[in-house]
PDB file of C-alpha atoms and ligand atoms in Angstrom:
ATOM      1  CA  UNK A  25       0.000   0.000   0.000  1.00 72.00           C
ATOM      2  CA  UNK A  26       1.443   2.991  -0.342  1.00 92.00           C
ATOM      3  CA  UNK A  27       2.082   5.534   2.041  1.00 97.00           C
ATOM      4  CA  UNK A  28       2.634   8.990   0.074  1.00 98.00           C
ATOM      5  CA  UNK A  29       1.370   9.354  -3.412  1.00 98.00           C
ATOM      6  CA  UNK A  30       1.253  12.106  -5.206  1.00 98.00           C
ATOM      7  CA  UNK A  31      -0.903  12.261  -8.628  1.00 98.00           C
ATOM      8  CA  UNK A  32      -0.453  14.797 -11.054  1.00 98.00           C
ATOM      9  CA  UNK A  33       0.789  17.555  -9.088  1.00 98.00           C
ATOM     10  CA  UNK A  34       1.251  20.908 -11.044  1.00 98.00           C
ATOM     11  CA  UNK A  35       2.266  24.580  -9.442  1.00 98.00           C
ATOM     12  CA  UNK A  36       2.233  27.608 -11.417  1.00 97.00           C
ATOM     13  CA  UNK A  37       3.379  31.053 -10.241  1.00 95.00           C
ATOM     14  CA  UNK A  38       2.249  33.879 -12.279  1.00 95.00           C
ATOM     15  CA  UNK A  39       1.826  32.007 -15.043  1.00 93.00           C
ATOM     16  CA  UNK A  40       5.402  29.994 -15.118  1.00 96.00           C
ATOM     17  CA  UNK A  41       4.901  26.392 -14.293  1.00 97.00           C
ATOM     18  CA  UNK A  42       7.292  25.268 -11.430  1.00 98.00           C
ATOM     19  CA  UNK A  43       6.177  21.769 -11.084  1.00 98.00           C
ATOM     20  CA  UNK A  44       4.501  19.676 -14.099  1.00 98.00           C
ATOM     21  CA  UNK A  45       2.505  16.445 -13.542  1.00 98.00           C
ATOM     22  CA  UNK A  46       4.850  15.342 -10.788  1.00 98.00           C
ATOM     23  CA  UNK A  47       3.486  11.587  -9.594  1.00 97.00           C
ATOM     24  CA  UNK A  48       4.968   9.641  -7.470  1.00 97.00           C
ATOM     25  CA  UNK A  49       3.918   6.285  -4.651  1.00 97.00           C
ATOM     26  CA  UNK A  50       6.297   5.985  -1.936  1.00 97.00           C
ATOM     27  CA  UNK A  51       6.095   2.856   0.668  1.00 97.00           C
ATOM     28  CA  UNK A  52       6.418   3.427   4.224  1.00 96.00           C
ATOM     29  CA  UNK A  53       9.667   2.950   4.966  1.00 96.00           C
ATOM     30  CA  UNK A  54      11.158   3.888   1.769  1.00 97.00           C
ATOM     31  CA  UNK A  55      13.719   6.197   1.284  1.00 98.00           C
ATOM     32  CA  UNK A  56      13.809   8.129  -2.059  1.00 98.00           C
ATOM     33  CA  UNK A  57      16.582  10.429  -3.103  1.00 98.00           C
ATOM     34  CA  UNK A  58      15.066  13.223  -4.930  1.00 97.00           C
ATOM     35  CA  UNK A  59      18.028  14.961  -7.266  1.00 96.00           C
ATOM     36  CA  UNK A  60      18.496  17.431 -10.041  1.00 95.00           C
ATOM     37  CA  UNK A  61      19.822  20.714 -11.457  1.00 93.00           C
ATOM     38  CA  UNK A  62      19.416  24.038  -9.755  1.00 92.00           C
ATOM     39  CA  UNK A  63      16.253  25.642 -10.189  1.00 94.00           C
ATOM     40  CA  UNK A  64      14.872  22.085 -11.363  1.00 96.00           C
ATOM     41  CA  UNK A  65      12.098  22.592  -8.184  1.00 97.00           C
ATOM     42  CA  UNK A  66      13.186  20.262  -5.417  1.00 96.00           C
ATOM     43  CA  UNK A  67      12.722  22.118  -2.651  1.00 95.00           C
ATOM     44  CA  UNK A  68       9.550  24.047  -4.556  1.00 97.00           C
ATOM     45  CA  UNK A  69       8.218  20.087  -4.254  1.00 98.00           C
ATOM     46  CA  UNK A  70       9.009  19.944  -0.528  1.00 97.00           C
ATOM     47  CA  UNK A  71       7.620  22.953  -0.040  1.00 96.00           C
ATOM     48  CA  UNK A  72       3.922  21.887  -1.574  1.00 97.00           C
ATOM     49  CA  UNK A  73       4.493  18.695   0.516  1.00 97.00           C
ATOM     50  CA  UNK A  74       4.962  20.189   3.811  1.00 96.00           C
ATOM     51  CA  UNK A  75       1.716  22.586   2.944  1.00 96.00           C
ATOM     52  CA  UNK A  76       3.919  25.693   2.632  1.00 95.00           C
ATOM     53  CA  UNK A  77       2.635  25.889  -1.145  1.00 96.00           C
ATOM     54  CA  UNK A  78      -0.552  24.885  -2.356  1.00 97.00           C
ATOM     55  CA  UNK A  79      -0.571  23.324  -5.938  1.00 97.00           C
ATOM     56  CA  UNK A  80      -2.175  24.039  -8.619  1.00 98.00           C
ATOM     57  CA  UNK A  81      -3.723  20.908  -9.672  1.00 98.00           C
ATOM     58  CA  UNK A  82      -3.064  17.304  -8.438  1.00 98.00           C
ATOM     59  CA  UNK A  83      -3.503  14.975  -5.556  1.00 98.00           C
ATOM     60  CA  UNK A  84      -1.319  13.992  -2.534  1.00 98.00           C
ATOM     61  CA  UNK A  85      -2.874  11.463  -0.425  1.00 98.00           C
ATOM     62  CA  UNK A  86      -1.163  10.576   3.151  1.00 97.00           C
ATOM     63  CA  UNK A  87      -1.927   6.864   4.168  1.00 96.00           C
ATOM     64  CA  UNK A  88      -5.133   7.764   2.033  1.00 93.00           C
ATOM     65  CA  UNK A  89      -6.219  10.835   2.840  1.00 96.00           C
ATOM     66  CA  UNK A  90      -6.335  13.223   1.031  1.00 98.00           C
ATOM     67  CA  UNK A  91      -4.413  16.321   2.412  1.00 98.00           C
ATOM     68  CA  UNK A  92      -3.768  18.625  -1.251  1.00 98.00           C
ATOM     69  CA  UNK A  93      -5.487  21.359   0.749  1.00 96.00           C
ATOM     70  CA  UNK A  94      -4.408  20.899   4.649  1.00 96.00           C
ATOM     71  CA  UNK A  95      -2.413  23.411   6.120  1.00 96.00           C
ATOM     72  CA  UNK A  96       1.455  22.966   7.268  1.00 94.00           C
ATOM     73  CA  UNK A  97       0.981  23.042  11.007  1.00 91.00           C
ATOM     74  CA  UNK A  98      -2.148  20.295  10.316  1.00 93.00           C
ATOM     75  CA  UNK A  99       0.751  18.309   7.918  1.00 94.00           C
ATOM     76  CA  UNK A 100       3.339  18.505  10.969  1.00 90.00           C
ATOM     77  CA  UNK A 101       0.433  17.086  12.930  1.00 88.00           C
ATOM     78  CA  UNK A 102      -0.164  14.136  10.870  1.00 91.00           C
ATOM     79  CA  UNK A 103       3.755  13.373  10.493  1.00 92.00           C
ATOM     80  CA  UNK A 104       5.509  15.190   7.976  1.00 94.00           C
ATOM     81  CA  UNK A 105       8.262  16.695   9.489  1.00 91.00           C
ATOM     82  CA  UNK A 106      10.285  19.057   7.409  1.00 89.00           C
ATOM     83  CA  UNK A 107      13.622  19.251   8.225  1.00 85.00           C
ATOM     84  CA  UNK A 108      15.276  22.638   7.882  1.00 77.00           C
ATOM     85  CA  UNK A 109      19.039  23.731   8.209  1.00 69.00           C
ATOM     86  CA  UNK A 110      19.625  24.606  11.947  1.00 63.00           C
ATOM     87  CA  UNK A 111      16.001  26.070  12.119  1.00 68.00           C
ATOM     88  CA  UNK A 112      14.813  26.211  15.958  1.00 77.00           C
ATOM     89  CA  UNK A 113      17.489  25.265  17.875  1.00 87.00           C
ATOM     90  CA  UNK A 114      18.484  27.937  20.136  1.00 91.00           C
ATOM     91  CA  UNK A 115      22.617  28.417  20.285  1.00 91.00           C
ATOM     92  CA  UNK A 116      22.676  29.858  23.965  1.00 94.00           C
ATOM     93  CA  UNK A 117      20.863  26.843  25.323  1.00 95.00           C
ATOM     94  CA  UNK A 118      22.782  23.633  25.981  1.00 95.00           C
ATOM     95  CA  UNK A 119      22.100  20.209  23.853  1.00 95.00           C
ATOM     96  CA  UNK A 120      20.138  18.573  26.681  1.00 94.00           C
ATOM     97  CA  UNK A 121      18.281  21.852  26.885  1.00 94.00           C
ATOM     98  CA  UNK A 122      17.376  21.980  23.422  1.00 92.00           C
ATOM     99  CA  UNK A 123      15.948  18.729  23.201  1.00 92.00           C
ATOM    100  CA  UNK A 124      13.672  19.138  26.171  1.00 91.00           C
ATOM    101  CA  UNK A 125      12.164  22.220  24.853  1.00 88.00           C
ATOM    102  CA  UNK A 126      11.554  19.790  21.969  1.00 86.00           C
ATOM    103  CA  UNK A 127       9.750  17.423  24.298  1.00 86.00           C
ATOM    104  CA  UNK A 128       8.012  19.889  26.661  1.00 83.00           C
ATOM    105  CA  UNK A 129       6.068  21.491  23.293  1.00 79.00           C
ATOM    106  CA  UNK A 130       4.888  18.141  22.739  1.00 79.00           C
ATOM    107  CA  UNK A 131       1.354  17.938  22.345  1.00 76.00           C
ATOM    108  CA  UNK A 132      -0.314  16.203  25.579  1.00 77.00           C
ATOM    109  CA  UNK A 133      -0.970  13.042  24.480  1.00 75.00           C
ATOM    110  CA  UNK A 134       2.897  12.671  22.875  1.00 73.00           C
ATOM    111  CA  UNK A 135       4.335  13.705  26.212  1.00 73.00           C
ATOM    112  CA  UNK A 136       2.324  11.387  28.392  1.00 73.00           C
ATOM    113  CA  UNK A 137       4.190   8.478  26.615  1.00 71.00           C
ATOM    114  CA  UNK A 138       7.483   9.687  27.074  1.00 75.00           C
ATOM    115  CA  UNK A 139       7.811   8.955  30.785  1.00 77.00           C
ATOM    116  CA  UNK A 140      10.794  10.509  32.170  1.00 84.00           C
ATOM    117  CA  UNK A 141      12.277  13.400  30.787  1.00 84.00           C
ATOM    118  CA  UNK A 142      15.467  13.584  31.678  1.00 86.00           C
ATOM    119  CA  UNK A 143      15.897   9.790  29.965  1.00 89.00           C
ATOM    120  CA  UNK A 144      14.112  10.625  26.856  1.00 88.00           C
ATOM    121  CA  UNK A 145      16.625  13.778  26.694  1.00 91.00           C
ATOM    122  CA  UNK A 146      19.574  11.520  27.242  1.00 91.00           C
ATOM    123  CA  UNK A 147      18.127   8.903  24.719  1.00 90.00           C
ATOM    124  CA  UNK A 148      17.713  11.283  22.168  1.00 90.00           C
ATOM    125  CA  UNK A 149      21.094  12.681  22.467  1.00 93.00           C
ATOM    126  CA  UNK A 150      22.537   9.145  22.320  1.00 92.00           C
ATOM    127  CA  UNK A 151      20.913   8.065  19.259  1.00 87.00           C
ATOM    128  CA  UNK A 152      22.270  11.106  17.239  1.00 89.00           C
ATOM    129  CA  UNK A 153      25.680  10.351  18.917  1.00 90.00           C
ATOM    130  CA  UNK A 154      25.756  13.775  20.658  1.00 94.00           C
ATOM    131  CA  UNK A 155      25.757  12.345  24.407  1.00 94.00           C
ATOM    132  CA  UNK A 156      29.216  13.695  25.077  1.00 95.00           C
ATOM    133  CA  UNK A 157      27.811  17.098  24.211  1.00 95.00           C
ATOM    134  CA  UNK A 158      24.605  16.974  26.015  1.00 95.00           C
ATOM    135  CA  UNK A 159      25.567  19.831  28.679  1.00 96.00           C
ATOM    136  CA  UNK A 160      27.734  22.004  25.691  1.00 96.00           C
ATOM    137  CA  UNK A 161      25.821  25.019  24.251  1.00 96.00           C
ATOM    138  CA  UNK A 162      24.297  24.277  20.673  1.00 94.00           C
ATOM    139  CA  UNK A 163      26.732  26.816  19.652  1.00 94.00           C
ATOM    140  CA  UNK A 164      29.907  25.082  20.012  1.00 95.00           C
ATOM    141  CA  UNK A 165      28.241  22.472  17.086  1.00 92.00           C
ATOM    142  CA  UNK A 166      29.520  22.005  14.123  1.00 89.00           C
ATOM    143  CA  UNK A 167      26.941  22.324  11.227  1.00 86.00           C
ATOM    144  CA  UNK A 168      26.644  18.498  10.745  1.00 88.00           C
ATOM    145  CA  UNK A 169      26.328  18.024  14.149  1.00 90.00           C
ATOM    146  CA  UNK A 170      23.490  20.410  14.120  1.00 89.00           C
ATOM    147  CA  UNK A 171      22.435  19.102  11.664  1.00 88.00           C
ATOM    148  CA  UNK A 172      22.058  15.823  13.471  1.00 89.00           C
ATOM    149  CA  UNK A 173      20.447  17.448  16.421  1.00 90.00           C
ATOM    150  CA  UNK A 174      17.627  19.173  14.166  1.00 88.00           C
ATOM    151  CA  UNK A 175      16.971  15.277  12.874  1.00 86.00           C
ATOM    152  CA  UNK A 176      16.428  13.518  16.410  1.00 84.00           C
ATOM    153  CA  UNK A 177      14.070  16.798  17.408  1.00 84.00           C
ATOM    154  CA  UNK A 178      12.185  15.670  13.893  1.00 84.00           C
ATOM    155  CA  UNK A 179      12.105  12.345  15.352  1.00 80.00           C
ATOM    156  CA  UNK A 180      11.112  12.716  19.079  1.00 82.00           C
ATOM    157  CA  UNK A 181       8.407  14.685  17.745  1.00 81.00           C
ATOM    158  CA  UNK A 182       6.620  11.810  16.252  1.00 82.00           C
ATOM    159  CA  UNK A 183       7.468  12.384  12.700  1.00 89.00           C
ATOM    160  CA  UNK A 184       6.884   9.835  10.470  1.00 91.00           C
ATOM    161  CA  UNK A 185       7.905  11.018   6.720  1.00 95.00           C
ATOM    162  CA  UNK A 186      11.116  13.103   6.636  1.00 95.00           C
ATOM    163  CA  UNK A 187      11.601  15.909   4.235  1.00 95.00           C
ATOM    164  CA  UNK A 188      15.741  16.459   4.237  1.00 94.00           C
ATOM    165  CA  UNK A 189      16.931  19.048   2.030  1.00 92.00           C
ATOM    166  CA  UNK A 190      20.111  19.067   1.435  1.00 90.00           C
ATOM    167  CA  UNK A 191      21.486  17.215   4.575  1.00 90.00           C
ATOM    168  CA  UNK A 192      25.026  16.948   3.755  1.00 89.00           C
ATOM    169  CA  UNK A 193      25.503  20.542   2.301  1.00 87.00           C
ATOM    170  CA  UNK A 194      28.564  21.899   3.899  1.00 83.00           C
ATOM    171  CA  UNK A 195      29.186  18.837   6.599  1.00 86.00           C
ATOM    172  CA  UNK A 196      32.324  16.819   6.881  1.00 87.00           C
ATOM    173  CA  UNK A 197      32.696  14.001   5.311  1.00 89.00           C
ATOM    174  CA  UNK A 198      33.174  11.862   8.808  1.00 87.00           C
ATOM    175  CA  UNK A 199      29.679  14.071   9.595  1.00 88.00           C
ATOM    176  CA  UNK A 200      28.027  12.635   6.337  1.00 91.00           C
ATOM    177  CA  UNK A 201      28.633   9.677   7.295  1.00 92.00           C
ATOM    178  CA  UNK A 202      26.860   9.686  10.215  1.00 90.00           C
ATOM    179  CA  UNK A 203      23.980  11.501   8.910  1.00 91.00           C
ATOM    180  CA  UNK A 204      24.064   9.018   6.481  1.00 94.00           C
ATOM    181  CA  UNK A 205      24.152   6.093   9.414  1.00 92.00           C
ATOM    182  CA  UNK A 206      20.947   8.333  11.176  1.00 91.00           C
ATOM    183  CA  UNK A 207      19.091   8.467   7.719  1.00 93.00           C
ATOM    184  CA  UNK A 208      19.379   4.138   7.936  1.00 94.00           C
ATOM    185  CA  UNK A 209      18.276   3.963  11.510  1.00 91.00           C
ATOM    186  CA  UNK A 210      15.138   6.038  10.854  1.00 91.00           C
ATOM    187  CA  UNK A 211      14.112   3.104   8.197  1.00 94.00           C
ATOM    188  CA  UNK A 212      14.729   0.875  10.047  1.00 94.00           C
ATOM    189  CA  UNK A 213      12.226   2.325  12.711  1.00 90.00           C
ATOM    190  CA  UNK A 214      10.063   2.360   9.616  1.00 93.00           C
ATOM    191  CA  UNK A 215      10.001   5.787   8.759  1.00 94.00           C
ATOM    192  CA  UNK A 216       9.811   7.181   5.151  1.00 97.00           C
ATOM    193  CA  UNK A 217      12.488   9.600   4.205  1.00 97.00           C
ATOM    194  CA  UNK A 218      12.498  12.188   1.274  1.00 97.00           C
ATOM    195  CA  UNK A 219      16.036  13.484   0.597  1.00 97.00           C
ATOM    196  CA  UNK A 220      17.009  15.909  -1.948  1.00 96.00           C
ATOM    197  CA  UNK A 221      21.135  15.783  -1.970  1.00 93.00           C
ATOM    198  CA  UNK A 222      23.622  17.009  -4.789  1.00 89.00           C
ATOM    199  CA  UNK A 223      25.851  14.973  -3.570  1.00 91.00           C
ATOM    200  CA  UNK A 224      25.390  12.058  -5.681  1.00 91.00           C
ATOM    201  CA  UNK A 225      27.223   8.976  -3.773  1.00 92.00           C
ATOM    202  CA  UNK A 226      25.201   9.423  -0.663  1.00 94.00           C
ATOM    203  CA  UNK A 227      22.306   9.287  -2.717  1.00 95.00           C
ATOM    204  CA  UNK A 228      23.653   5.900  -3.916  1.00 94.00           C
ATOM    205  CA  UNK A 229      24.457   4.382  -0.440  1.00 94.00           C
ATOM    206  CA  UNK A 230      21.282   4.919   1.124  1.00 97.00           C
ATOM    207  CA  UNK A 231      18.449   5.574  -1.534  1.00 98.00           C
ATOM    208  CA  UNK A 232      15.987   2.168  -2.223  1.00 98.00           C
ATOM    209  CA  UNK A 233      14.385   4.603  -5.264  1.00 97.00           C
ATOM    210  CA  UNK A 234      15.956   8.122  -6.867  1.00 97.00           C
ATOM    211  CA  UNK A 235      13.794  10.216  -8.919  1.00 97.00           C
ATOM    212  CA  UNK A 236      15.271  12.492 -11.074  1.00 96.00           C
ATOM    213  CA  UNK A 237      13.736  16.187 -11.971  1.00 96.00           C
ATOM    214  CA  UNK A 238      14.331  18.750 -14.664  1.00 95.00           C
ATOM    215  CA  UNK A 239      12.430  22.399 -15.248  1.00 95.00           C
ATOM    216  CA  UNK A 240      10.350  21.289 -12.707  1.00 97.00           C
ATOM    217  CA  UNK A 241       8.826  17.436 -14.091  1.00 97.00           C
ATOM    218  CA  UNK A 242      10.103  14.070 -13.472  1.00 97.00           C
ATOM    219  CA  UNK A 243      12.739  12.574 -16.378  1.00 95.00           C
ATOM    220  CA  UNK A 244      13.886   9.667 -14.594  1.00 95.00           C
ATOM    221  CA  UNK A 245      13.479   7.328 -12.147  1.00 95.00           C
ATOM    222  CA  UNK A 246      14.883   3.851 -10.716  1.00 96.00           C
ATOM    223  CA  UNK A 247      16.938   2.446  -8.790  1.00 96.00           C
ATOM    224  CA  UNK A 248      19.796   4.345  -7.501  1.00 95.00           C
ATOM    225  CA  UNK A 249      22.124   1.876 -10.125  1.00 94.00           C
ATOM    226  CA  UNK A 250      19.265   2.085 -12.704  1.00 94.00           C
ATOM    227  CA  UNK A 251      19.823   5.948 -12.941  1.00 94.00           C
ATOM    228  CA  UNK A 252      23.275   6.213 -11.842  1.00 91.00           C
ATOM    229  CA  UNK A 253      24.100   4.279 -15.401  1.00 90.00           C
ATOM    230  CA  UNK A 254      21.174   6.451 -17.386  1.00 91.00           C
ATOM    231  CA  UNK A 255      22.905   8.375 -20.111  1.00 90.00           C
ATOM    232  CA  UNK A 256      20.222  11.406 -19.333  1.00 89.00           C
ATOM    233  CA  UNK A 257      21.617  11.947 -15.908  1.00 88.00           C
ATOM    234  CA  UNK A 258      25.058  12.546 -17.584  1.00 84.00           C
ATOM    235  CA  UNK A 259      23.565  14.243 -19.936  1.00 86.00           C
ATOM    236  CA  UNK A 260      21.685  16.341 -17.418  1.00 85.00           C
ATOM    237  CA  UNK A 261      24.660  17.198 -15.167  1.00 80.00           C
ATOM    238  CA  UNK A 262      27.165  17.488 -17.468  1.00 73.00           C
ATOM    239  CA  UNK A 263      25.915  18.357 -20.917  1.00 72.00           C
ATOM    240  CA  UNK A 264      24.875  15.918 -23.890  1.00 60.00           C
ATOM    241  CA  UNK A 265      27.745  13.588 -24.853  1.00 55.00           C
ATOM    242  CA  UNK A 266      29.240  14.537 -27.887  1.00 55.00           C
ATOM    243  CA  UNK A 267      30.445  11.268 -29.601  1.00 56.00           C
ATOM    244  CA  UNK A 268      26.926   9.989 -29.468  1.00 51.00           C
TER     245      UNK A 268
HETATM  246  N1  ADP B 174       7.770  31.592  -4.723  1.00 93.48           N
HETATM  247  C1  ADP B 174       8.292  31.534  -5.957  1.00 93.48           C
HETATM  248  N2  ADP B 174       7.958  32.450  -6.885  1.00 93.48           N
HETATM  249  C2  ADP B 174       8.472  32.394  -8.140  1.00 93.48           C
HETATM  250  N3  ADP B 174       9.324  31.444  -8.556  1.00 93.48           N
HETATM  251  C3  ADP B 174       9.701  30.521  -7.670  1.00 93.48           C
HETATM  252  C4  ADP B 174       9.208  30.500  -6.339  1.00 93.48           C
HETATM  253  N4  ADP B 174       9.761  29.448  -5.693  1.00 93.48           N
HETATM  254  C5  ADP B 174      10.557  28.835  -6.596  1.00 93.48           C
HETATM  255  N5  ADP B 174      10.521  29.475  -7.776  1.00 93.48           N
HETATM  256  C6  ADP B 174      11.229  29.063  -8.999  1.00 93.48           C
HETATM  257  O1  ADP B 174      10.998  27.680  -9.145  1.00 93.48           O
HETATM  258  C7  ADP B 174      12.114  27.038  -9.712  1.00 93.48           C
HETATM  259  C8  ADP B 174      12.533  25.879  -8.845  1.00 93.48           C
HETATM  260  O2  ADP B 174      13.159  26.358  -7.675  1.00 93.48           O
HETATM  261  P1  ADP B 174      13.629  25.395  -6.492  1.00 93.48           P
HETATM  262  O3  ADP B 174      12.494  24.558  -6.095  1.00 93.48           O
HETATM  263  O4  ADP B 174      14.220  26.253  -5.434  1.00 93.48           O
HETATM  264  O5  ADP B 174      14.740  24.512  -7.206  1.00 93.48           O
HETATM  265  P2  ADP B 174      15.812  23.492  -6.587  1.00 93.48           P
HETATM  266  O6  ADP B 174      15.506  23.313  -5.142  1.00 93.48           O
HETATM  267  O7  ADP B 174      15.659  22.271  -7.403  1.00 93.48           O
HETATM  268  O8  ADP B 174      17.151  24.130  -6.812  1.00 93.48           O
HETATM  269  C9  ADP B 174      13.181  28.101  -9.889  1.00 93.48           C
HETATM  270  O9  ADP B 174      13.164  28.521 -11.218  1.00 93.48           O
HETATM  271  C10 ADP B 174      12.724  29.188  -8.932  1.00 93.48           C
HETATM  272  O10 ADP B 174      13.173  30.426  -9.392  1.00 93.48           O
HETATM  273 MG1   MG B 175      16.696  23.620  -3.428  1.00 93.48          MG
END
């Protein structure tokens, strides 16, 4: 059955279309690398999944609903979680800190399950690998680590489809790594991950499906190998080849 689809999902914006016919059934606990040129609308297509955007025409059904026209906060609700680059996580606080502010905004019913907080906190930290930064201010992180950090607050709060843009963009390679090794745990916890990446072996490692966009409308798709070995990517990337 399938989790997300998305049927024929258009946006125009002042008469330019952004996004054209985009469909698309993703399993639960799937993860699909979504890549592309610049300006090809990946993160336009996150945005009209989160609910930031509303599309023109189209459907997207979550575990068969229909949600085209619910709002982002009612998304979040329902378990999309979006995650953005450092976004909420407050650099004066402390790690432990920052993940119980996390918890406390809960809604009630969330919170109740959690039990002790000062465990969940500690748990949290430990499955990011930050324990042995828990009392350090968020500041002192580097931007993978943050990174991290913003993922296990996406996770605590009872996401369960992740929207990553860009996750690796300016991390260490050690640090993708280990995003990489986070992105792995979450499927195996069942959750369904969305990742749009440029960088193209991470994609490879960790991707079950990779769907390719250009100008805004889906030219490819397959498995990572299938489209890593598709003469359009090159051609995409790097410009037609000339001795064909
Ligand atoms: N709010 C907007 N108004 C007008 N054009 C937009 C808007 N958002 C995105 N675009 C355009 O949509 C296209 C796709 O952008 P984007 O989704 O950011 O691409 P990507 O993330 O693949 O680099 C670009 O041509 C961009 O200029
Ligand atoms: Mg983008």
């Amino acid at each position: 059955m399938s989790f997300l689809s998305v049927q024929g999902l258009s946006l125009n914006i002042q008469g330019q279309s952004i996004l054209k016919n985009i469909s698309l059934d993703v399993s639960e606990g799937e993860i699909i690398g979504l890549i592309g040129p610049n300006g090809s609308g990946k993160t336009t297509f996150f945005n009209v999944l989160s609910g930031f955007l509303s599309p023109s025409s189209g459907v997207i059904r979550l575990r068969k609903n229909d949600i085209t026209r619910m709002s982002a906060t009612n998304r979040a609700r329902v378990g999309i979680g979006r995650v953005f680059q450092n976004f909420g996580i407050f650099r004066d606080m402390t790690l432990s800190e920052n993940v119980l502010v996390a918890l406390e905004s809960l809604p009630k019913e969330r919170r109740s399950v959690i039990g002790d907080l000062r465990k969940a906190v500690l748990s949290t930290l430990t499955m990011v690998g930050l324990q042995d930064h828990a009392d350090k201010k968020a500041s002192s992180l580097s931007g993978g680590q943050m990174r991290l950090l913003e993922i296990a607050r996406t996770l605590i709060s009872g996401k369960d489809l992740f929207l990553l843009d860009e996750p690796t963009a300016g991390v260490s390679p050690k640090m993708t790594g280990q995003i990489a090794s986070l992105i792995l745990e979450l499927k195996k916890k069942g959750k369904t991950v969305l990742i749009v990446e440029h960088d193209l072996p991470f994609i490879r490692k960790i991707c079950d499906r990779v769907i390719v966009l250009d100008v805004g409308e889906v030219v490819l798709q397959g498995s990572p190998e299938e489209v890593h070995g598709n003469r359009k990517l090159k051609e995409l990337y790097f410009g037609a080849d000339p001795t064909e």
